[in-house]
Coordinates of C-alpha atoms in Angstrom, one line a residue:
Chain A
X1 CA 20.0 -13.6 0.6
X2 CA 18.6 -16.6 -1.0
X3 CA 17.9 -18.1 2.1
X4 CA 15.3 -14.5 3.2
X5 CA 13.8 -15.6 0.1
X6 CA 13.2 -19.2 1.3
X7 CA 12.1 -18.2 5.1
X8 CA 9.3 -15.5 4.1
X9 CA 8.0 -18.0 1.2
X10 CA 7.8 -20.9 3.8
X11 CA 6.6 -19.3 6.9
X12 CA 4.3 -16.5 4.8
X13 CA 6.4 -13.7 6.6
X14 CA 8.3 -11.4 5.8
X15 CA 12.2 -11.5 6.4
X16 CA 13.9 -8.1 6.8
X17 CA 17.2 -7.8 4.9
X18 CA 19.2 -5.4 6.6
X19 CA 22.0 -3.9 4.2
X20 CA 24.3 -0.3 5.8
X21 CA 25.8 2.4 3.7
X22 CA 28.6 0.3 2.7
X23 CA 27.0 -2.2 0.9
X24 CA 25.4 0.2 -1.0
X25 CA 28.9 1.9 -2.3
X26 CA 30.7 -0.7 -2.9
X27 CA 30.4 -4.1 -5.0
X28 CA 32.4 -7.4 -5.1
X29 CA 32.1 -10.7 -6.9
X30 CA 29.4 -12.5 -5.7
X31 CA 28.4 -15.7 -6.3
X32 CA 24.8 -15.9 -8.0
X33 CA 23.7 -19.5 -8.1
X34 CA 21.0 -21.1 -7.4
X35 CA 20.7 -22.5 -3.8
X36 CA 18.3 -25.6 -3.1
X37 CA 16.8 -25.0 0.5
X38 CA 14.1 -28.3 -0.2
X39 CA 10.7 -27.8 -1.6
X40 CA 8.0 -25.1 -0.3
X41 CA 4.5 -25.6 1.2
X42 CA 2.0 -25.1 -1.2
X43 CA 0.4 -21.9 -2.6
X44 CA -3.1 -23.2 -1.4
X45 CA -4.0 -19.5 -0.1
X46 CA -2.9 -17.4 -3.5
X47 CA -5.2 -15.8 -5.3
X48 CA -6.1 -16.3 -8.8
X49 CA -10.0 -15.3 -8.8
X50 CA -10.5 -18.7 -9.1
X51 CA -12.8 -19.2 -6.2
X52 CA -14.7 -15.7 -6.4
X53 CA -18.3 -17.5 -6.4
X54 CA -18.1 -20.7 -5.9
X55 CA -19.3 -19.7 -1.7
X56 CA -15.6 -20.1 -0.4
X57 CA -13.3 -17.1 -1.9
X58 CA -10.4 -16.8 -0.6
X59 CA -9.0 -14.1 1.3
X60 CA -5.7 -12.4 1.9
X61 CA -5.6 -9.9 4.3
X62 CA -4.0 -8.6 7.7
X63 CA -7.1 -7.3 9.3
X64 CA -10.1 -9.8 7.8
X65 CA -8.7 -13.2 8.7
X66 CA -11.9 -15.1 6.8
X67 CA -14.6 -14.5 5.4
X68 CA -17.7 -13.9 7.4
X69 CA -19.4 -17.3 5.6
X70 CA -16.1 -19.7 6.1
X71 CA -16.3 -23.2 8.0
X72 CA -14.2 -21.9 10.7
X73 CA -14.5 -18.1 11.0
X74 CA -11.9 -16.4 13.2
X75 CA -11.9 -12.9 14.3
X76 CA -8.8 -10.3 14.2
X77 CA -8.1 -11.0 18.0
X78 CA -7.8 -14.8 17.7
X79 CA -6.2 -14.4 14.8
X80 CA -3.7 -12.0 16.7
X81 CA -3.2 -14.6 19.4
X82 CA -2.6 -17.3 17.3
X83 CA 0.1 -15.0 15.8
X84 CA 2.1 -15.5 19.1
X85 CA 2.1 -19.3 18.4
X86 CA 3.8 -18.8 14.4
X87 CA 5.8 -17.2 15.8
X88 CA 7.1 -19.6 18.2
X89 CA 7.1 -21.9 15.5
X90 CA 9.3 -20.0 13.5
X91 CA 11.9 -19.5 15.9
X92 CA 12.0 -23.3 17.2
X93 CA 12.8 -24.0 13.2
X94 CA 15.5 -21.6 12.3
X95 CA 18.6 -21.9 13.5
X96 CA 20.4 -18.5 14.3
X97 CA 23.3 -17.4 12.0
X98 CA 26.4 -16.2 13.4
X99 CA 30.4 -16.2 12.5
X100 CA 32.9 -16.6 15.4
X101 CA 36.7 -16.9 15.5
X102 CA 39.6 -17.3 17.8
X103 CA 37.1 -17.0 21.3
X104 CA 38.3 -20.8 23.1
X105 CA 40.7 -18.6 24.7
X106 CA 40.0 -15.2 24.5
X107 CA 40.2 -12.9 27.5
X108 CA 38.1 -10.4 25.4
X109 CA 35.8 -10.8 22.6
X110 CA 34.4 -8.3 20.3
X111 CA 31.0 -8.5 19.1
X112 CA 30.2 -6.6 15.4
X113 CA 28.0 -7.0 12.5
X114 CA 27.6 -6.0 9.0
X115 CA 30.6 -4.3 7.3
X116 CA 32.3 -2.9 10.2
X117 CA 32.9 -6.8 11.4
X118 CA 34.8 -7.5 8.1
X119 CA 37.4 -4.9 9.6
X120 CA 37.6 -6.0 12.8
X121 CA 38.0 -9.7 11.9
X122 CA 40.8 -8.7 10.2
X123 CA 42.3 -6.2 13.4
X124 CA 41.7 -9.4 15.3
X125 CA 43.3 -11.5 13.4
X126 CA 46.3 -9.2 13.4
X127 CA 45.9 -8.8 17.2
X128 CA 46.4 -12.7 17.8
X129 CA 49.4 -12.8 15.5
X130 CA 50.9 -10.0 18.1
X131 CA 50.0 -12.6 20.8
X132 CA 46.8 -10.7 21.9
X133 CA 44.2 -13.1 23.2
X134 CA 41.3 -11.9 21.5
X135 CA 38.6 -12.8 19.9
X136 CA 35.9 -12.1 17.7
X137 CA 31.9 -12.7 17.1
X138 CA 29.8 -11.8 14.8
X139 CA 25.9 -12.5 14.5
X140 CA 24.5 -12.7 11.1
X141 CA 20.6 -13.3 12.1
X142 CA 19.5 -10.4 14.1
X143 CA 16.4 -12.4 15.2
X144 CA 16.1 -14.9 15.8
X145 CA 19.7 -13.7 17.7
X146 CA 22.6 -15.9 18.3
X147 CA 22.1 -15.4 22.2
X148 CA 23.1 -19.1 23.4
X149 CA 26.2 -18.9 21.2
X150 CA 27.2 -15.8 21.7
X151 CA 26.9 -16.9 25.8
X152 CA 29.4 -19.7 24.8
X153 CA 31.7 -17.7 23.0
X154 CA 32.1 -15.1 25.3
X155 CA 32.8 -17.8 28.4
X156 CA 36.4 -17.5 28.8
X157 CA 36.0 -14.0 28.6
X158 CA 36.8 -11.3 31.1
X159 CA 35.9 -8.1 28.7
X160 CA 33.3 -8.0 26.2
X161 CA 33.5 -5.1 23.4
X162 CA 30.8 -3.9 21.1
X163 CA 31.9 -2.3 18.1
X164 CA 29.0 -0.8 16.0
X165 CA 29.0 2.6 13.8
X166 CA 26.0 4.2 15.4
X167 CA 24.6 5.4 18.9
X168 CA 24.3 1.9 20.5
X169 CA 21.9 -0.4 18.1
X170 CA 23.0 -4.0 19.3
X171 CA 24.6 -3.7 22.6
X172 CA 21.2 -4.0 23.5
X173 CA 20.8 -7.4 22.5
X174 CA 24.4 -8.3 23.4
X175 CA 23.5 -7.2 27.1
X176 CA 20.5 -8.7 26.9
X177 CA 22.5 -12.4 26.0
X178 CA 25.1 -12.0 28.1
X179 CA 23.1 -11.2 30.9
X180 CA 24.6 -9.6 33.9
X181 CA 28.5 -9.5 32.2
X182 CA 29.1 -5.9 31.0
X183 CA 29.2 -5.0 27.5
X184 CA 31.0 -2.0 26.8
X185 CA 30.5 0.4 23.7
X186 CA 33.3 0.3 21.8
X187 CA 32.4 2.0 18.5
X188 CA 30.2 4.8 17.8
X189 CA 29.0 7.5 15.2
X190 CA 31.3 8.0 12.4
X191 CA 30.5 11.1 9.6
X192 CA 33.1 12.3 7.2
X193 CA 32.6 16.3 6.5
X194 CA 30.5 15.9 3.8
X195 CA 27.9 13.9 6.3
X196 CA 27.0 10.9 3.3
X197 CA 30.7 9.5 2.8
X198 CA 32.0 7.0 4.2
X199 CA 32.8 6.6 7.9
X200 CA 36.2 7.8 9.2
X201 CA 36.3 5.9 12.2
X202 CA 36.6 2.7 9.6
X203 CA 40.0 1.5 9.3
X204 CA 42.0 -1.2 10.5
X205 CA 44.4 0.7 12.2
X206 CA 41.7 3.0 14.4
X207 CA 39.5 -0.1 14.7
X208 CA 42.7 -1.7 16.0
X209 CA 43.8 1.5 18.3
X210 CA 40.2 0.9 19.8
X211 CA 40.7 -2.8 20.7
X212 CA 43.6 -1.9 22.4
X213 CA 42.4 0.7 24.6
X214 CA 39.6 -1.5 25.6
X215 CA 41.7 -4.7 26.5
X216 CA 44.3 -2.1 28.4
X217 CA 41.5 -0.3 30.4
X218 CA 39.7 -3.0 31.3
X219 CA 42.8 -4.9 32.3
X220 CA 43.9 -7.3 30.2
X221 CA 46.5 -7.9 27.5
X222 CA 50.1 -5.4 27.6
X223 CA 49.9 -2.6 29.5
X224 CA 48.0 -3.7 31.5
Chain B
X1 CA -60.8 -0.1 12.3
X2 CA -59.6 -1.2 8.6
X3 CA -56.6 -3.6 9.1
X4 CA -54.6 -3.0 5.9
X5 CA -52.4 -6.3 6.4
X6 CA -54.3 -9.1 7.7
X7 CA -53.1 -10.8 10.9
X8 CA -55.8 -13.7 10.7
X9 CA -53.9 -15.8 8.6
X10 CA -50.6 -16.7 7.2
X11 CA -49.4 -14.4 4.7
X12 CA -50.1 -15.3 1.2
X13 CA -46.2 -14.7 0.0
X14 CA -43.4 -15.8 3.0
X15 CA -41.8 -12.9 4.2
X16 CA -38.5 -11.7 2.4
X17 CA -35.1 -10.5 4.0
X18 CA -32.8 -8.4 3.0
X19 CA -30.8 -11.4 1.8
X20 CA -33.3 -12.4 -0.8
X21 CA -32.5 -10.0 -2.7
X22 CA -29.1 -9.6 -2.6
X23 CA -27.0 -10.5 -5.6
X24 CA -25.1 -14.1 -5.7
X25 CA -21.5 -12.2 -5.1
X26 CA -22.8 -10.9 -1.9
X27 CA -22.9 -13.3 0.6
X28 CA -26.0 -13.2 3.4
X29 CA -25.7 -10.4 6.4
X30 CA -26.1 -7.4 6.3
X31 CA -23.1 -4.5 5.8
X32 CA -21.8 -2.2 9.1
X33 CA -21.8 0.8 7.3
X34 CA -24.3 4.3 8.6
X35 CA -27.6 4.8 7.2
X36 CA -27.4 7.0 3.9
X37 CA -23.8 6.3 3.2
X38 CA -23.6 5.5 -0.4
X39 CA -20.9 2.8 -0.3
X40 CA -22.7 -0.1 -0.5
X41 CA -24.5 0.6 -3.3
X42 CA -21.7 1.1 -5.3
X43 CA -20.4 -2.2 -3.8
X44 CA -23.7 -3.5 -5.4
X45 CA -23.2 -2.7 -8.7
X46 CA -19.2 -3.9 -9.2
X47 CA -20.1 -7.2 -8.2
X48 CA -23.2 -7.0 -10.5
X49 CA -21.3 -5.9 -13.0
X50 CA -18.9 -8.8 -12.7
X51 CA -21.1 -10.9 -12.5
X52 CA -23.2 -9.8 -15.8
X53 CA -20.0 -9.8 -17.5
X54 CA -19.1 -13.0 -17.3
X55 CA -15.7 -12.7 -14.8
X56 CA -17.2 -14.3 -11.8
X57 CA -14.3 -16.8 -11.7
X58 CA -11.6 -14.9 -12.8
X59 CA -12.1 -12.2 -10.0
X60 CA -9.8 -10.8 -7.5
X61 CA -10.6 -7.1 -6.1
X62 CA -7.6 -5.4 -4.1
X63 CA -9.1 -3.3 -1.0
X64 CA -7.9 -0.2 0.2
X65 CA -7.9 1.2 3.8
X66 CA -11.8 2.2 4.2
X67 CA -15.2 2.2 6.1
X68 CA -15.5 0.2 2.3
X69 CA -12.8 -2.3 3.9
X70 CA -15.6 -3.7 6.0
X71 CA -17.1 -5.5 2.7
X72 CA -14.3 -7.8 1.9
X73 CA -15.3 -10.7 4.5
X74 CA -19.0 -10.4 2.9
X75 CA -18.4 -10.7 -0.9
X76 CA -17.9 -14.0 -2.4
X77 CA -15.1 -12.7 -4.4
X78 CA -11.2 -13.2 -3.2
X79 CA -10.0 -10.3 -2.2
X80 CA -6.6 -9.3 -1.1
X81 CA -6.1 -6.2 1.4
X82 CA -3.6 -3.1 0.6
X83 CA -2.1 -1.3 2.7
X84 CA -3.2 2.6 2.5
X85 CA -2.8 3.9 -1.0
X86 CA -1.1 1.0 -1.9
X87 CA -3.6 -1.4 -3.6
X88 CA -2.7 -0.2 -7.5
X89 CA 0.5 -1.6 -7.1
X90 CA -0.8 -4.9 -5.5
X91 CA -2.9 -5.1 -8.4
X92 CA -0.7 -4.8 -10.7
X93 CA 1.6 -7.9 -9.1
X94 CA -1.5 -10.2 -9.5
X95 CA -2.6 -8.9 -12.7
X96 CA 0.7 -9.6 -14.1
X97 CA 1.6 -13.2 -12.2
X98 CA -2.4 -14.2 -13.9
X99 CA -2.8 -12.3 -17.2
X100 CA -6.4 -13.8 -17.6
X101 CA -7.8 -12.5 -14.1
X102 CA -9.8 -9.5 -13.9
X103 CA -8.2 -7.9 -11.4
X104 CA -10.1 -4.4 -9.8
X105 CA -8.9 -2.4 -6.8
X106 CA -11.6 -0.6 -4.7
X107 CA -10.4 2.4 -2.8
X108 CA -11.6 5.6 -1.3
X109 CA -10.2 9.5 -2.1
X110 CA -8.4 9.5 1.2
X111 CA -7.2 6.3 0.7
X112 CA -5.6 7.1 -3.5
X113 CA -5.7 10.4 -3.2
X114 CA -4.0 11.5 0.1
X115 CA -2.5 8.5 1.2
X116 CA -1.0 6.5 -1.5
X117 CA -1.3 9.5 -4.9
X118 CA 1.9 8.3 -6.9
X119 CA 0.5 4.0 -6.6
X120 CA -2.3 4.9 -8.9
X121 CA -0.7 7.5 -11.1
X122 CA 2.5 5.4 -12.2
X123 CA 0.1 2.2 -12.5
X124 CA -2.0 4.8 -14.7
X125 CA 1.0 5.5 -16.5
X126 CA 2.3 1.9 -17.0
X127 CA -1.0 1.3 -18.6
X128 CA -1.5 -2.1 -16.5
X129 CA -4.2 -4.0 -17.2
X130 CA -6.3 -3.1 -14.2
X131 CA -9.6 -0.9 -13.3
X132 CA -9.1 0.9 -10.3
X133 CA -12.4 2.4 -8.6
X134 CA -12.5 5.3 -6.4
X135 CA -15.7 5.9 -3.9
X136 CA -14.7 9.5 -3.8
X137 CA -17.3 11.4 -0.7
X138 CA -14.8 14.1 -0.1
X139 CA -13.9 12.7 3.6
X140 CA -11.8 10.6 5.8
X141 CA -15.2 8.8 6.1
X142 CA -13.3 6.2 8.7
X143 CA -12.1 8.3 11.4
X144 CA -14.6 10.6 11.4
X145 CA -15.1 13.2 8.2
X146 CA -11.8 14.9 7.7
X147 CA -11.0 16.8 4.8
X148 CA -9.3 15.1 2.0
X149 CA -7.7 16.1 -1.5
X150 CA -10.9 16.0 -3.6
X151 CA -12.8 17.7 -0.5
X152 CA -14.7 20.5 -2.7
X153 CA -14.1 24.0 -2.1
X154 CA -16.8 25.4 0.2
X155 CA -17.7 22.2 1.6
X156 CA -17.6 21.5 5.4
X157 CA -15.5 18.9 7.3
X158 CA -14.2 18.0 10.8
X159 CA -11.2 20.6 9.8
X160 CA -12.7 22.4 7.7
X161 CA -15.6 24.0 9.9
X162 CA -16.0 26.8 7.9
X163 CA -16.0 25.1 4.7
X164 CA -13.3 24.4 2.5
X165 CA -10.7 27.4 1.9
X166 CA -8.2 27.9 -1.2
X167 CA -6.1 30.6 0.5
X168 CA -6.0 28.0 3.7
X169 CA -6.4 24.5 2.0
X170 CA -5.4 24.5 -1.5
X171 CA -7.6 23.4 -4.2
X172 CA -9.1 19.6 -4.4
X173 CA -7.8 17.1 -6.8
X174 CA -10.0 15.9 -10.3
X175 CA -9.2 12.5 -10.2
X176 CA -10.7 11.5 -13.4
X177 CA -9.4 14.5 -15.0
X178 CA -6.2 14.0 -13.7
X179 CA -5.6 10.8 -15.0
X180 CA -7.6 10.6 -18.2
X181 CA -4.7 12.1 -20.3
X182 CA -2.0 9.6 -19.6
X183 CA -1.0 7.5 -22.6
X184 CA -1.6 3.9 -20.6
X185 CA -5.0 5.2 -19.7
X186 CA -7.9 3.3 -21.8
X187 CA -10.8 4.1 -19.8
X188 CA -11.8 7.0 -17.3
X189 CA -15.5 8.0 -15.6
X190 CA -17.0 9.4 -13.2
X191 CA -20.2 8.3 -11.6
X192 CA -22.9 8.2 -8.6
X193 CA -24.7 6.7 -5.8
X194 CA -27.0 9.3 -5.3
X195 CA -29.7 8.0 -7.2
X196 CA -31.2 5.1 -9.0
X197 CA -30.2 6.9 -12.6
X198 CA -26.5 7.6 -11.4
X199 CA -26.2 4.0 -10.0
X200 CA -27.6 3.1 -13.4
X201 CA -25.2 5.0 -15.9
X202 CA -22.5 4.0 -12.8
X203 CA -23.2 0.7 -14.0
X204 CA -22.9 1.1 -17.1
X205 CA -19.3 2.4 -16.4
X206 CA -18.5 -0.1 -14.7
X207 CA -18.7 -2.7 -17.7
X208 CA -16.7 0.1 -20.1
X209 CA -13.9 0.3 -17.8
X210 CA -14.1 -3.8 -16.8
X211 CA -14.6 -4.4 -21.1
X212 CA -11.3 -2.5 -21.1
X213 CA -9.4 -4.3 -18.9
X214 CA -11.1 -8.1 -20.1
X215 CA -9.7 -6.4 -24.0
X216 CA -6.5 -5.8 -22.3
X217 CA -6.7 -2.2 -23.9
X218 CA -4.8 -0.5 -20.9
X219 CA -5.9 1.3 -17.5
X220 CA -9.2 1.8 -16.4
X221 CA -10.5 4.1 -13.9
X222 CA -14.4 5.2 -12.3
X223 CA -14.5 7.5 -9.9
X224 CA -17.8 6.9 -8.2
X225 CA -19.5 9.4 -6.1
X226 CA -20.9 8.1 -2.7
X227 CA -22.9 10.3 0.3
X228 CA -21.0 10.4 3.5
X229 CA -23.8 12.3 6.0
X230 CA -22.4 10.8 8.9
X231 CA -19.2 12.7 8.2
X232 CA -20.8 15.6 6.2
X233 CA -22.3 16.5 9.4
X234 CA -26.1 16.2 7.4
X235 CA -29.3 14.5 7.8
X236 CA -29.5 11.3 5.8
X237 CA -32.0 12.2 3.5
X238 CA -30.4 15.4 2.3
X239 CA -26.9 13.8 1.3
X240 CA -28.3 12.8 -1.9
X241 CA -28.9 16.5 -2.5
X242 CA -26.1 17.4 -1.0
X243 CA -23.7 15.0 -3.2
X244 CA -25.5 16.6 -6.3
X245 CA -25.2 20.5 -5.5
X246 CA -22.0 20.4 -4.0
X247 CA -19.8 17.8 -5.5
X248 CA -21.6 16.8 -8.5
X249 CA -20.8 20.6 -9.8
X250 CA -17.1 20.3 -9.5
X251 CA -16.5 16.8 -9.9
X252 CA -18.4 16.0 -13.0
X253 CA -20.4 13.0 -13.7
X254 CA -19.9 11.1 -17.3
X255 CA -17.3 9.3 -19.4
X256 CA -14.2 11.5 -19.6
X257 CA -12.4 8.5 -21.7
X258 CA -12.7 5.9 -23.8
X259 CA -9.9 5.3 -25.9
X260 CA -11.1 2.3 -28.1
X261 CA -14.7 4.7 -28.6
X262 CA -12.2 7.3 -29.7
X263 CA -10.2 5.4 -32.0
X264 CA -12.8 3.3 -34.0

C-alpha cells in the first residue's frame, strides 16, 4: 500500500489499488509503519501561485502541456507521444510483485490473486502434504505483470489452472504469459442468495474439490 | 478625394495591437474563442481583479472542462486543470495544502451544474476558503449549444428546438440562489458580460467575493453571465440583447450575499 503511495509520487502517475469484496468485510491486524522507499524527486511542478506573473506560471494539466509563452512549448500530441516513452521508463524501473510456492516440481500450477489466492495457498499446501505435486502462483502487480516469472514457474508444468471468482478477468494475462500453453478456467462467478454476501464457491474444501478435478481431467496426479 | 488617414507619411503614433492593451496577466496572442462570445471578457476582468488586488503571486485558478479551457495556456497565472465538474474539490486540496494562496476555480454551467453539481455544493457547504466562478450562457457552448441545467425556460438550443419546455425539460437551476443560503457561504453574485456597465459592477464582484476569500470569511461564488451566439443559434450583435431579455430576467443580476456586509 505504502509502496502505490511511493510509485504515483515518483513517477507523477497514478497507481491503481485494486481491493475485492472481501477486503472490504473483513479486517485483520495490519501492520501500519512507516516504510522508507528512499527520497522523492522534487515538487518543482506544484503549484503554489507563486509564479502567477512573473512570465513563466506553471501549469498542471492533462490537455495544455505548457503554456503558449514557455521556452519549449509542446503541443497535446507530442506530449501524448512522449507519454509512450514514461511509460517505458516506468516499467524498466519497477520490478513486478508476485508470490510463488511449491512450483520446482509441480505438474500443475494454479495461478490466483487477491483473496481467493489466500485459500488456495492453503488447499495447495494441503494438496502437497497428500503427495499432490502442485503448485501455486500468485501475481501481486497486475501491471507491470509478473509474465517472465510466472513463465518460470509454470516450466515443469503439464496443466496450468486459473482460479478467479468472476467471468474470466486474468486468464487473459496468464494466456497471454504463457503463450501457446493452455490455461484453463478453473473458478468462476460465485453469488450467495442474497446477491452482496460473500461467495459460496469460497472454501477450502470446494477450492480443493476443484483442484482435483482439474489435475484428474487433465491427467495428472491419482485418478488419473 | 479627402483621404481621412494620410498614407504620405509615417504615422504620427506606431500602430497598436491587440496585445498592447492587454492586461499584464494575459500573456500576448490572441484567444480561439467565436466572435461575440462573452467569455473572454469575463476572463479579462478576474485577472484584473487579481491583479488590482494585490494576489498576483499568490494565484492559482482551477479550470473546468470549457470552450473557457482554451485560456489556461495564455494567462500568466498557474493553473491546474479539473476534470468535468470537478475543479471545487481540486480547489479546495490546494487551498488547504497553501492557506495563504488565493485560490479561484473558473467553470461553466455545463461544466458545475450538469456535470460535477454535488463538487461545488459540498465545497459551498464546507465553507472552504475558495471563490468559485461560473460563466453561466445557458449551453454546452463546447460541443455545440446543448441545453444545460440553467438553460432558461423558452430559450432555444440544439435539443431544445422549440425552446425550453417544463412539462419536457424540467425547470433550470439558480445557481446563486441556490447556494447563497448555505452556512459556509460568505459571498454570492451574479453578474455580466453583456456590456461595459455589467462587466463593471462584474468587476466589482469579483473583488467582494476574492476580499472574502483573502479575509478567509468562507465560500465565495459569482455567477457571471456570458453570450454564447454561436450556440444560441443568433447573430453576434444581438446576443447582448438576447443575454439581457432572456436570461438576465430569470437569472438576476446583483449581489445575493454578503455575509460580512450583513453582519457589520
Amino acid at each position: 500500500m505504502q509502496l502505490a503511495f511511493y510509485l504515483a509520487d515518483k513517477f507523477r502517475n497514478p497507481v491503481m489499488f485494486m481491493g475485492d469484496y472481501y477486503l472490504a468485510h473483513v479486517f485483520e491486524a495490519v501492520d501500519t509503519g512507516a516504510v522508507d522507499f528512499g527520497a522523492l524527486p522534487r515538487k518543482d511542478w506544484a503549484l503554489d501561485g507563486s509564479s502567477s506573473g512573473t512570465g513563466n506560471a506553471r501549469i498542471v494539466s492533462s490537455i495544455m502541456p505548457t503554456k503558449r509563452n514557455a521556452p519549449v512549448y509542446v503541443d497535446y500530441g507530442t506530449y501524448l507521444e512522449t507519454s509512450g516513452e514514461k511509460i517505458a521508463v516506468m516499467e524498466r524501473q519497477m520490478e513486478p510483485m508476485y508470490e510463488q510456492g511449491s512450483c520446482e516440481d509441480a505438474d500443475c500450477v494454479i495461478v490466483a490473486y487477491g483473496t481467493p489466492a489466500r485459500i488456495v495457498r492453503y488447499v495447495v499446501g494441503q494438496l502437497r502434504a497428500e503427495g499432490l505435486r502442485v503448485g501455486f502462483f500468485r501475481p501481486v502487480t497486475l501491471w507491470p505483470f509478473p509474465s517472465a516469472q510466472l513463465v518460470a514457474a509454470t516450466r515443469s508444468a503439464r496443466g496450468i489452472g486459473v482460479y478467479e471468482l468472476n467471468a474470466g478477468q486474468m486468464i487473459d494475462d496468464v494466456r497471454l504469459a504463457v503463450r501457446d500453453r493452455n490455461a484453463i478456467s478453473i473458478g468462476g462467478l460465485s453469488f450467495d442468495s442474497s446477491g452482496f454476501g460473500i461467495a459460496p464457491e469460497l472454501t477450502p474444501r470446494k477450492v480443493a474439490m476443484r483442484i482435483r478435478k482439474f489435475m484428474a481431467e487433465s491427467g495428472q496426479g491419482p485418478g488419473a | 478625394m479627402k483621404c481621412y488617414v494620410p498614407t504620405d507619411a509615417p504615422p504620427l503614433e506606431p500602430a497598436r495591437l491587440v496585445d498592447d492593451f492587454a492586461p499584464p496577466l494575459i500573456l500576448p496572442g490572441a484567444h480561439k474563442l467565436c466572435a461575440g462570445c462573452g467569455e473572454p471578457a469575463a476572463m479579462r476582468a478576474v485577472v484584473e481583479m487579481i491583479e488590482a488586488m494585490g494576489f498576483t503571486n499568490r494565484t492559482v485558478g482551477v479550470f473546468g472542462i470549457g470552450c473557457y479551457t482554451s485560456f489556461s495556456p495564455g494567462l500568466d497565472v498557474e493553473v491546474m486543470q479539473a476534470l468535468h465538474g470537478r475543479a471545487p474539490s481540486l480547489a479546495t486540496g490546494l487551498k488547504r495544502v497553501h492557506p495563504n494562496s488565493i485560490v479561484f476555480t473558473l467553470q461553466g454551467d455545463g461544466d458545475m451544474v450538469n456535470e460535477g453539481l454535488q463538487e461545488v455544493i459540498h465545497t459551498a457547504a464546507r465553507g472552504e476558503n475558495v471563490t468559485c466562478i461560473m460563466l453561466n450562457n445557458g449551453v454546452f457552448g463546447e460541443t455545440g449549444g446543448h441545453m444545460t441545467a440553467t438553460t432558461v425556460l423558452g430559450q432555444r438550443t440544439k435539443n431544445s428546438l422549440e425552446g425550453r419546455n417544463a412539462k419536457k425539460h424540467g425547470y433550470p437551476i439558480k445557481m446563486a440562489e441556490m447556494l447563497a443560503p448555505l452556512d459556509g457561504v460568505a459571498y454570492v453574485a451574479r453578474g455580466a458580460t453583456n456590456n461595459a456597465r455589467n462587466i463593471f459592477r462584474t468587476r466589482k464582484m469579483l473583488r467582494g467575493a476574492l476580499a472574502a476569500q483573502d479575509q478567509k470569511r468562507g465560500f465565495s461564488f459569482v455567477e457571471i453571465l456570458t453570450m454564447c451566439p454561436t450556440g444560441w443559434f443568433i447573430e453576434t450583435a444581438e446576443a447582448p440583447d438576447y443575454l439581457h431579455d432572456k436570461m438576465a430576467s430569470f437569472h438576476r443580476m446583483g449581489v445575493i450575499k454578503d455575509a460580512a456586509a450583513a453582519s457589520a
